[in-house]
């Protein structure tokens, strides 16, 4: 009745060995282990290597016992938070306008906001420096650096917001209006909660890059806009691998923290879609 | 009436923001035709092509431009190929592995550039003993671009008919042949947007390049950064203008192409 046992075994084996579609990710999995996981592990190792090549907490001790290091870290976080808030406050209404079919019908306008992103970011910052400092005679300092940061990272906030708002089900808003809600309460109770994934990915795309940047603050600012990025850069230029690894590790912990927080806030809803829609 | 006013306000807001975004670039373009070292000297604005002539004879800048585009081109090719086939693989993986791969894929996207850069730096020092700058940068750029390709290809996979793959296999095509002749052609829009993104990311990258380039190799970003310390060479104004105009041309080209395709599709639809 049934197949001979040897044949059954053979087909089973063949089926198990057959090429599956999922095998196409093996090369990338290997590359990820070699070039993402291993470097991060080495980074971890380096952070705990002291000046005489032995295991020590010296690098971290150096960080936490020097007030100026902690001050720079907090200052960077503050600057990043301020930049993120300014970007959000400007980008949200703009994204709403762009996503509203009665105000804007063309995808071209959205693309025009992305276009500056394709010019090298340092060239863009250089252009802004020319405009603000050379042409308008502005003083290099905190304000000019902040403008530079907002200018540079603005598209990264705008795009996820636009993608979420444009893909939102418009009938929900109509339903809210039909049920007698005012514009303001429709916005607060329908539009805003539905756009949370977009806001979250916008915040992720702006906060961490701003915090760890040093090119923008160095080109646009002065001595009073010294950020963590500059600190790490100086350690590397000084040949202090351990110190720079330790500082990077602290940043990495912060990244993980923001990630966890954003996952918590968007209630586990993936922000991948909004990220993937950046272009 | 009130509504119309609101819409008008929205339009004004959009155009105002566009003006702000483009003002620095426009100023740069205007002053790329002036030989003056600083910007803002309207009084002695002399219309010359000196900066452009200077750009093409400046070996340092030209080699930086070449390096930037070679690295971006090669890593974009690698990232697009690896990213596309991996997206197919990850999409059909089963639960625990799928989540693990997605998580690993997100590390580089979410991680701060500078952390990735330092991690690559210590890795190249320890494991590959100061690799050649070119190779190191191509590896690093490929690895930071691939996740974005995967993220843009993945959504398209949900839209294709899964039975087509089985049909291809049943009719006797191997896995690779099925992938290349049946799955990939349907993913093309996602692949293109992923490739464009990979190319731009690599072009735009600064920190990862700076920490891993070794000595002697310069890209546009690192060259500008190193020259900001002692006043930027005005030649960069000409370079920015050319890059900007080039991008604008590509964008307009794509737009015209897609408009004509839409028209054709409409006509074809009308005939049937």
PDB file of N, CA, C and O in Angstrom, chain A residues 167-227:
ATOM      1  N   UNK A 167      -0.802  58.223   3.067  1.00  0.00           N
ATOM      2  CA  UNK A 167      -1.389  56.890   2.954  1.00  0.00           C
ATOM      3  C   UNK A 167      -2.528  56.655   3.940  1.00  0.00           C
ATOM      4  O   UNK A 167      -3.081  55.564   4.003  1.00  0.00           O
ATOM      5  N   UNK A 168      -2.835  57.695   4.709  1.00  0.00           N
ATOM      6  CA  UNK A 168      -3.890  57.550   5.716  1.00  0.00           C
ATOM      7  C   UNK A 168      -5.245  57.409   5.028  1.00  0.00           C
ATOM      8  O   UNK A 168      -5.487  58.003   3.981  1.00  0.00           O
ATOM      9  N   UNK A 169      -6.121  56.619   5.629  1.00  0.00           N
ATOM     10  CA  UNK A 169      -7.454  56.428   5.062  1.00  0.00           C
ATOM     11  C   UNK A 169      -8.291  57.704   5.265  1.00  0.00           C
ATOM     12  O   UNK A 169      -8.673  58.027   6.381  1.00  0.00           O
ATOM     13  N   UNK A 170      -8.522  58.428   4.159  1.00  0.00           N
ATOM     14  CA  UNK A 170      -9.200  59.734   4.274  1.00  0.00           C
ATOM     15  C   UNK A 170     -10.640  59.605   4.756  1.00  0.00           C
ATOM     16  O   UNK A 170     -11.209  60.530   5.313  1.00  0.00           O
ATOM     17  N   UNK A 171     -11.237  58.426   4.513  1.00  0.00           N
ATOM     18  CA  UNK A 171     -12.649  58.282   4.883  1.00  0.00           C
ATOM     19  C   UNK A 171     -12.833  58.360   6.400  1.00  0.00           C
ATOM     20  O   UNK A 171     -13.899  58.732   6.879  1.00  0.00           O
ATOM     21  N   UNK A 172     -11.775  58.044   7.143  1.00  0.00           N
ATOM     22  CA  UNK A 172     -11.875  58.154   8.602  1.00  0.00           C
ATOM     23  C   UNK A 172     -12.069  59.600   9.025  1.00  0.00           C
ATOM     24  O   UNK A 172     -12.835  59.896   9.943  1.00  0.00           O
ATOM     25  N   UNK A 173     -11.355  60.499   8.323  1.00  0.00           N
ATOM     26  CA  UNK A 173     -11.484  61.918   8.638  1.00  0.00           C
ATOM     27  C   UNK A 173     -12.878  62.410   8.261  1.00  0.00           C
ATOM     28  O   UNK A 173     -13.525  63.138   9.020  1.00  0.00           O
ATOM     29  N   UNK A 174     -13.348  61.960   7.082  1.00  0.00           N
ATOM     30  CA  UNK A 174     -14.709  62.336   6.663  1.00  0.00           C
ATOM     31  C   UNK A 174     -15.737  61.819   7.656  1.00  0.00           C
ATOM     32  O   UNK A 174     -16.680  62.526   8.025  1.00  0.00           O
ATOM     33  N   UNK A 175     -15.520  60.593   8.095  1.00  0.00           N
ATOM     34  CA  UNK A 175     -16.446  60.003   9.069  1.00  0.00           C
ATOM     35  C   UNK A 175     -16.484  60.846  10.333  1.00  0.00           C
ATOM     36  O   UNK A 175     -17.556  61.132  10.878  1.00  0.00           O
ATOM     37  N   UNK A 176     -15.307  61.275  10.763  1.00  0.00           N
ATOM     38  CA  UNK A 176     -15.239  62.088  11.975  1.00  0.00           C
ATOM     39  C   UNK A 176     -16.003  63.397  11.798  1.00  0.00           C
ATOM     40  O   UNK A 176     -16.731  63.839  12.683  1.00  0.00           O
ATOM     41  N   UNK A 177     -15.824  64.008  10.594  1.00  0.00           N
ATOM     42  CA  UNK A 177     -16.570  65.249  10.320  1.00  0.00           C
ATOM     43  C   UNK A 177     -18.068  64.985  10.295  1.00  0.00           C
ATOM     44  O   UNK A 177     -18.864  65.752  10.828  1.00  0.00           O
ATOM     45  N   UNK A 178     -18.448  63.858   9.643  1.00  0.00           N
ATOM     46  CA  UNK A 178     -19.872  63.521   9.533  1.00  0.00           C
ATOM     47  C   UNK A 178     -20.498  63.323  10.908  1.00  0.00           C
ATOM     48  O   UNK A 178     -21.671  63.618  11.121  1.00  0.00           O
ATOM     49  N   UNK A 179     -19.688  62.798  11.803  1.00  0.00           N
ATOM     50  CA  UNK A 179     -20.218  62.532  13.145  1.00  0.00           C
ATOM     51  C   UNK A 179     -20.192  63.790  14.013  1.00  0.00           C
ATOM     52  O   UNK A 179     -20.454  63.733  15.202  1.00  0.00           O
ATOM     53  N   UNK A 180     -19.829  64.904  13.399  1.00  0.00           N
ATOM     54  CA  UNK A 180     -19.980  66.177  14.088  1.00  0.00           C
ATOM     55  C   UNK A 180     -18.758  66.680  14.823  1.00  0.00           C
ATOM     56  O   UNK A 180     -18.846  67.654  15.555  1.00  0.00           O
ATOM     57  N   UNK A 181     -17.608  66.031  14.628  1.00  0.00           N
ATOM     58  CA  UNK A 181     -16.414  66.517  15.305  1.00  0.00           C
ATOM     59  C   UNK A 181     -15.894  67.766  14.605  1.00  0.00           C
ATOM     60  O   UNK A 181     -16.015  67.901  13.387  1.00  0.00           O
ATOM     61  N   UNK A 182     -15.334  68.658  15.386  1.00  0.00           N
ATOM     62  CA  UNK A 182     -14.791  69.880  14.798  1.00  0.00           C
ATOM     63  C   UNK A 182     -13.441  69.538  14.160  1.00  0.00           C
ATOM     64  O   UNK A 182     -12.909  68.445  14.333  1.00  0.00           O
ATOM     65  N   UNK A 183     -12.899  70.508  13.420  1.00  0.00           N
ATOM     66  CA  UNK A 183     -11.586  70.314  12.804  1.00  0.00           C
ATOM     67  C   UNK A 183     -10.530  69.952  13.844  1.00  0.00           C
ATOM     68  O   UNK A 183      -9.730  69.043  13.647  1.00  0.00           O
ATOM     69  N   UNK A 184     -10.541  70.719  14.933  1.00  0.00           N
ATOM     70  CA  UNK A 184      -9.510  70.530  15.951  1.00  0.00           C
ATOM     71  C   UNK A 184      -9.629  69.146  16.577  1.00  0.00           C
ATOM     72  O   UNK A 184      -8.638  68.419  16.702  1.00  0.00           O
ATOM     73  N   UNK A 185     -10.844  68.754  16.934  1.00  0.00           N
ATOM     74  CA  UNK A 185     -10.943  67.452  17.605  1.00  0.00           C
ATOM     75  C   UNK A 185     -10.724  66.314  16.617  1.00  0.00           C
ATOM     76  O   UNK A 185     -10.221  65.254  16.995  1.00  0.00           O
ATOM     77  N   UNK A 186     -11.066  66.513  15.339  1.00  0.00           N
ATOM     78  CA  UNK A 186     -10.733  65.499  14.336  1.00  0.00           C
ATOM     79  C   UNK A 186      -9.224  65.315  14.256  1.00  0.00           C
ATOM     80  O   UNK A 186      -8.702  64.206  14.240  1.00  0.00           O
ATOM     81  N   UNK A 187      -8.526  66.446  14.248  1.00  0.00           N
ATOM     82  CA  UNK A 187      -7.073  66.373  14.176  1.00  0.00           C
ATOM     83  C   UNK A 187      -6.505  65.645  15.394  1.00  0.00           C
ATOM     84  O   UNK A 187      -5.692  64.737  15.270  1.00  0.00           O
ATOM     85  N   UNK A 188      -6.980  66.044  16.570  1.00  0.00           N
ATOM     86  CA  UNK A 188      -6.419  65.476  17.804  1.00  0.00           C
ATOM     87  C   UNK A 188      -6.788  64.008  17.998  1.00  0.00           C
ATOM     88  O   UNK A 188      -6.006  63.242  18.535  1.00  0.00           O
ATOM     89  N   UNK A 189      -8.007  63.643  17.559  1.00  0.00           N
ATOM     90  CA  UNK A 189      -8.464  62.281  17.874  1.00  0.00           C
ATOM     91  C   UNK A 189      -8.308  61.310  16.708  1.00  0.00           C
ATOM     92  O   UNK A 189      -8.339  60.097  16.921  1.00  0.00           O
ATOM     93  N   UNK A 190      -8.158  61.810  15.471  1.00  0.00           N
ATOM     94  CA  UNK A 190      -8.035  60.891  14.335  1.00  0.00           C
ATOM     95  C   UNK A 190      -6.665  61.012  13.658  1.00  0.00           C
ATOM     96  O   UNK A 190      -5.881  60.066  13.640  1.00  0.00           O
ATOM     97  N   UNK A 191      -6.392  62.199  13.122  1.00  0.00           N
ATOM     98  CA  UNK A 191      -5.170  62.359  12.328  1.00  0.00           C
ATOM     99  C   UNK A 191      -3.910  62.113  13.154  1.00  0.00           C
ATOM    100  O   UNK A 191      -3.043  61.322  12.772  1.00  0.00           O
ATOM    101  N   UNK A 192      -3.824  62.797  14.289  1.00  0.00           N
ATOM    102  CA  UNK A 192      -2.601  62.718  15.088  1.00  0.00           C
ATOM    103  C   UNK A 192      -2.298  61.293  15.564  1.00  0.00           C
ATOM    104  O   UNK A 192      -1.183  60.803  15.360  1.00  0.00           O
ATOM    105  N   UNK A 193      -3.275  60.587  16.175  1.00  0.00           N
ATOM    106  CA  UNK A 193      -2.953  59.216  16.614  1.00  0.00           C
ATOM    107  C   UNK A 193      -2.557  58.295  15.460  1.00  0.00           C
ATOM    108  O   UNK A 193      -1.660  57.465  15.600  1.00  0.00           O
ATOM    109  N   UNK A 194      -3.202  58.498  14.291  1.00  0.00           N
ATOM    110  CA  UNK A 194      -2.867  57.632  13.154  1.00  0.00           C
ATOM    111  C   UNK A 194      -1.487  57.931  12.589  1.00  0.00           C
ATOM    112  O   UNK A 194      -0.901  57.095  11.905  1.00  0.00           O
ATOM    113  N   UNK A 195      -0.982  59.125  12.852  1.00  0.00           N
ATOM    114  CA  UNK A 195       0.314  59.472  12.257  1.00  0.00           C
ATOM    115  C   UNK A 195       1.470  59.189  13.213  1.00  0.00           C
ATOM    116  O   UNK A 195       2.619  59.512  12.906  1.00  0.00           O
ATOM    117  N   UNK A 196       1.177  58.574  14.362  1.00  0.00           N
ATOM    118  CA  UNK A 196       2.242  58.307  15.342  1.00  0.00           C
ATOM    119  C   UNK A 196       3.427  57.511  14.765  1.00  0.00           C
ATOM    120  O   UNK A 196       4.578  57.880  15.012  1.00  0.00           O
ATOM    121  N   UNK A 197       3.187  56.456  13.953  1.00  0.00           N
ATOM    122  CA  UNK A 197       4.360  55.755  13.395  1.00  0.00           C
ATOM    123  C   UNK A 197       5.256  56.683  12.576  1.00  0.00           C
ATOM    124  O   UNK A 197       6.485  56.601  12.658  1.00  0.00           O
ATOM    125  N   UNK A 198       4.640  57.587  11.813  1.00  0.00           N
ATOM    126  CA  UNK A 198       5.413  58.544  11.023  1.00  0.00           C
ATOM    127  C   UNK A 198       6.207  59.478  11.910  1.00  0.00           C
ATOM    128  O   UNK A 198       7.384  59.753  11.661  1.00  0.00           O
ATOM    129  N   UNK A 199       5.565  59.964  12.980  1.00  0.00           N
ATOM    130  CA  UNK A 199       6.255  60.863  13.905  1.00  0.00           C
ATOM    131  C   UNK A 199       7.441  60.140  14.535  1.00  0.00           C
ATOM    132  O   UNK A 199       8.548  60.671  14.610  1.00  0.00           O
ATOM    133  N   UNK A 200       7.202  58.890  14.942  1.00  0.00           N
ATOM    134  CA  UNK A 200       8.262  58.116  15.589  1.00  0.00           C
ATOM    135  C   UNK A 200       9.442  57.921  14.648  1.00  0.00           C
ATOM    136  O   UNK A 200      10.594  58.123  15.035  1.00  0.00           O
ATOM    137  N   UNK A 201       9.159  57.525  13.394  1.00  0.00           N
ATOM    138  CA  UNK A 201      10.314  57.282  12.532  1.00  0.00           C
ATOM    139  C   UNK A 201      10.986  58.596  12.170  1.00  0.00           C
ATOM    140  O   UNK A 201      12.205  58.641  12.015  1.00  0.00           O
ATOM    141  N   UNK A 202      10.209  59.686  12.096  1.00  0.00           N
ATOM    142  CA  UNK A 202      10.823  60.993  11.881  1.00  0.00           C
ATOM    143  C   UNK A 202      11.765  61.354  13.013  1.00  0.00           C
ATOM    144  O   UNK A 202      12.884  61.810  12.790  1.00  0.00           O
ATOM    145  N   UNK A 203      11.309  61.129  14.240  1.00  0.00           N
ATOM    146  CA  UNK A 203      12.142  61.440  15.405  1.00  0.00           C
ATOM    147  C   UNK A 203      13.424  60.599  15.389  1.00  0.00           C
ATOM    148  O   UNK A 203      14.523  61.100  15.605  1.00  0.00           O
ATOM    149  N   UNK A 204      13.263  59.301  15.064  1.00  0.00           N
ATOM    150  CA  UNK A 204      14.438  58.428  14.996  1.00  0.00           C
ATOM    151  C   UNK A 204      15.421  58.898  13.937  1.00  0.00           C
ATOM    152  O   UNK A 204      16.629  58.846  14.128  1.00  0.00           O
ATOM    153  N   UNK A 205      14.862  59.354  12.788  1.00  0.00           N
ATOM    154  CA  UNK A 205      15.730  59.745  11.674  1.00  0.00           C
ATOM    155  C   UNK A 205      16.430  61.073  11.944  1.00  0.00           C
ATOM    156  O   UNK A 205      17.409  61.392  11.278  1.00  0.00           O
ATOM    157  N   UNK A 206      15.892  61.880  12.876  1.00  0.00           N
ATOM    158  CA  UNK A 206      16.504  63.183  13.133  1.00  0.00           C
ATOM    159  C   UNK A 206      17.317  63.190  14.426  1.00  0.00           C
ATOM    160  O   UNK A 206      18.445  63.665  14.448  1.00  0.00           O
ATOM    161  N   UNK A 207      16.775  62.617  15.484  1.00  0.00           N
ATOM    162  CA  UNK A 207      17.418  62.761  16.795  1.00  0.00           C
ATOM    163  C   UNK A 207      18.836  62.178  16.841  1.00  0.00           C
ATOM    164  O   UNK A 207      19.786  62.882  17.165  1.00  0.00           O
ATOM    165  N   UNK A 208      18.961  60.892  16.496  1.00  0.00           N
ATOM    166  CA  UNK A 208      20.281  60.270  16.634  1.00  0.00           C
ATOM    167  C   UNK A 208      21.321  60.854  15.684  1.00  0.00           C
ATOM    168  O   UNK A 208      22.429  61.167  16.115  1.00  0.00           O
ATOM    169  N   UNK A 209      20.985  61.030  14.394  1.00  0.00           N
ATOM    170  CA  UNK A 209      21.990  61.648  13.521  1.00  0.00           C
ATOM    171  C   UNK A 209      22.404  63.038  13.987  1.00  0.00           C
ATOM    172  O   UNK A 209      23.577  63.388  13.932  1.00  0.00           O
ATOM    173  N   UNK A 210      21.446  63.823  14.507  1.00  0.00           N
ATOM    174  CA  UNK A 210      21.798  65.167  14.974  1.00  0.00           C
ATOM    175  C   UNK A 210      22.735  65.090  16.158  1.00  0.00           C
ATOM    176  O   UNK A 210      23.715  65.819  16.262  1.00  0.00           O
ATOM    177  N   UNK A 211      22.422  64.174  17.063  1.00  0.00           N
ATOM    178  CA  UNK A 211      23.208  64.082  18.271  1.00  0.00           C
ATOM    179  C   UNK A 211      24.654  63.721  17.976  1.00  0.00           C
ATOM    180  O   UNK A 211      25.571  64.199  18.633  1.00  0.00           O
ATOM    181  N   UNK A 212      24.861  62.855  16.987  1.00  0.00           N
ATOM    182  CA  UNK A 212      26.221  62.378  16.766  1.00  0.00           C
ATOM    183  C   UNK A 212      26.941  63.113  15.644  1.00  0.00           C
ATOM    184  O   UNK A 212      28.041  62.752  15.283  1.00  0.00           O
ATOM    185  N   UNK A 213      26.313  64.150  15.102  1.00  0.00           N
ATOM    186  CA  UNK A 213      26.986  64.847  13.997  1.00  0.00           C
ATOM    187  C   UNK A 213      28.119  65.714  14.531  1.00  0.00           C
ATOM    188  O   UNK A 213      28.127  66.092  15.684  1.00  0.00           O
ATOM    189  N   UNK A 214      29.096  65.964  13.699  1.00  0.00           N
ATOM    190  CA  UNK A 214      30.047  67.007  14.073  1.00  0.00           C
ATOM    191  C   UNK A 214      30.384  67.913  12.907  1.00  0.00           C
ATOM    192  O   UNK A 214      30.811  69.028  13.098  1.00  0.00           O
ATOM    193  N   UNK A 215      30.122  67.436  11.680  1.00  0.00           N
ATOM    194  CA  UNK A 215      30.461  68.281  10.537  1.00  0.00           C
ATOM    195  C   UNK A 215      29.610  69.549  10.527  1.00  0.00           C
ATOM    196  O   UNK A 215      30.135  70.652  10.378  1.00  0.00           O
ATOM    197  N   UNK A 216      28.300  69.394  10.724  1.00  0.00           N
ATOM    198  CA  UNK A 216      27.411  70.557  10.638  1.00  0.00           C
ATOM    199  C   UNK A 216      27.731  71.557  11.736  1.00  0.00           C
ATOM    200  O   UNK A 216      27.881  72.757  11.478  1.00  0.00           O
ATOM    201  N   UNK A 217      27.861  71.059  12.972  1.00  0.00           N
ATOM    202  CA  UNK A 217      28.109  71.997  14.068  1.00  0.00           C
ATOM    203  C   UNK A 217      29.476  72.654  13.948  1.00  0.00           C
ATOM    204  O   UNK A 217      29.659  73.783  14.370  1.00  0.00           O
ATOM    205  N   UNK A 218      30.435  71.948  13.361  1.00  0.00           N
ATOM    206  CA  UNK A 218      31.755  72.562  13.225  1.00  0.00           C
ATOM    207  C   UNK A 218      31.772  73.605  12.113  1.00  0.00           C
ATOM    208  O   UNK A 218      32.445  74.625  12.228  1.00  0.00           O
ATOM    209  N   UNK A 219      31.013  73.343  11.030  1.00  0.00           N
ATOM    210  CA  UNK A 219      30.993  74.311   9.925  1.00  0.00           C
ATOM    211  C   UNK A 219      30.136  75.515  10.280  1.00  0.00           C
ATOM    212  O   UNK A 219      30.484  76.650   9.987  1.00  0.00           O
ATOM    213  N   UNK A 220      29.005  75.259  10.937  1.00  0.00           N
ATOM    214  CA  UNK A 220      28.056  76.343  11.210  1.00  0.00           C
ATOM    215  C   UNK A 220      28.281  77.025  12.551  1.00  0.00           C
ATOM    216  O   UNK A 220      27.858  78.158  12.749  1.00  0.00           O
ATOM    217  N   UNK A 221      28.847  76.300  13.499  1.00  0.00           N
ATOM    218  CA  UNK A 221      28.955  76.858  14.845  1.00  0.00           C
ATOM    219  C   UNK A 221      30.377  77.222  15.196  1.00  0.00           C
ATOM    220  O   UNK A 221      31.252  77.323  14.347  1.00  0.00           O
ATOM    221  N   UNK A 222      30.580  77.403  16.482  1.00  0.00           N
ATOM    222  CA  UNK A 222      31.919  77.752  16.941  1.00  0.00           C
ATOM    223  C   UNK A 222      32.296  76.883  18.119  1.00  0.00           C
ATOM    224  O   UNK A 222      31.851  75.741  18.220  1.00  0.00           O
ATOM    225  N   UNK A 223      33.091  77.464  19.013  1.00  0.00           N
ATOM    226  CA  UNK A 223      33.563  76.705  20.170  1.00  0.00           C
ATOM    227  C   UNK A 223      32.409  76.357  21.111  1.00  0.00           C
ATOM    228  O   UNK A 223      32.484  75.400  21.864  1.00  0.00           O
ATOM    229  N   UNK A 224      31.333  77.149  21.064  1.00  0.00           N
ATOM    230  CA  UNK A 224      30.238  76.910  22.005  1.00  0.00           C
ATOM    231  C   UNK A 224      29.253  75.856  21.506  1.00  0.00           C
ATOM    232  O   UNK A 224      28.219  75.628  22.110  1.00  0.00           O
ATOM    233  N   UNK A 225      29.539  75.211  20.355  1.00  0.00           N
ATOM    234  CA  UNK A 225      28.649  74.147  19.897  1.00  0.00           C
ATOM    235  C   UNK A 225      29.429  72.845  19.767  1.00  0.00           C
ATOM    236  O   UNK A 225      29.300  72.109  18.814  1.00  0.00           O
ATOM    237  N   UNK A 226      30.216  72.564  20.776  1.00  0.00           N
ATOM    238  CA  UNK A 226      31.034  71.351  20.793  1.00  0.00           C
ATOM    239  C   UNK A 226      30.148  70.150  21.134  1.00  0.00           C
ATOM    240  O   UNK A 226      29.490  70.124  22.162  1.00  0.00           O
ATOM    241  N   UNK A 227      30.112  69.143  20.232  1.00  0.00           N
ATOM    242  CA  UNK A 227      29.186  68.019  20.410  1.00  0.00           C
ATOM    243  C   UNK A 227      29.947  66.702  20.623  1.00  0.00           C
ATOM    244  O   UNK A 227      31.155  66.631  20.447  1.00  0.00           O
TER     245      UNK A 227
END
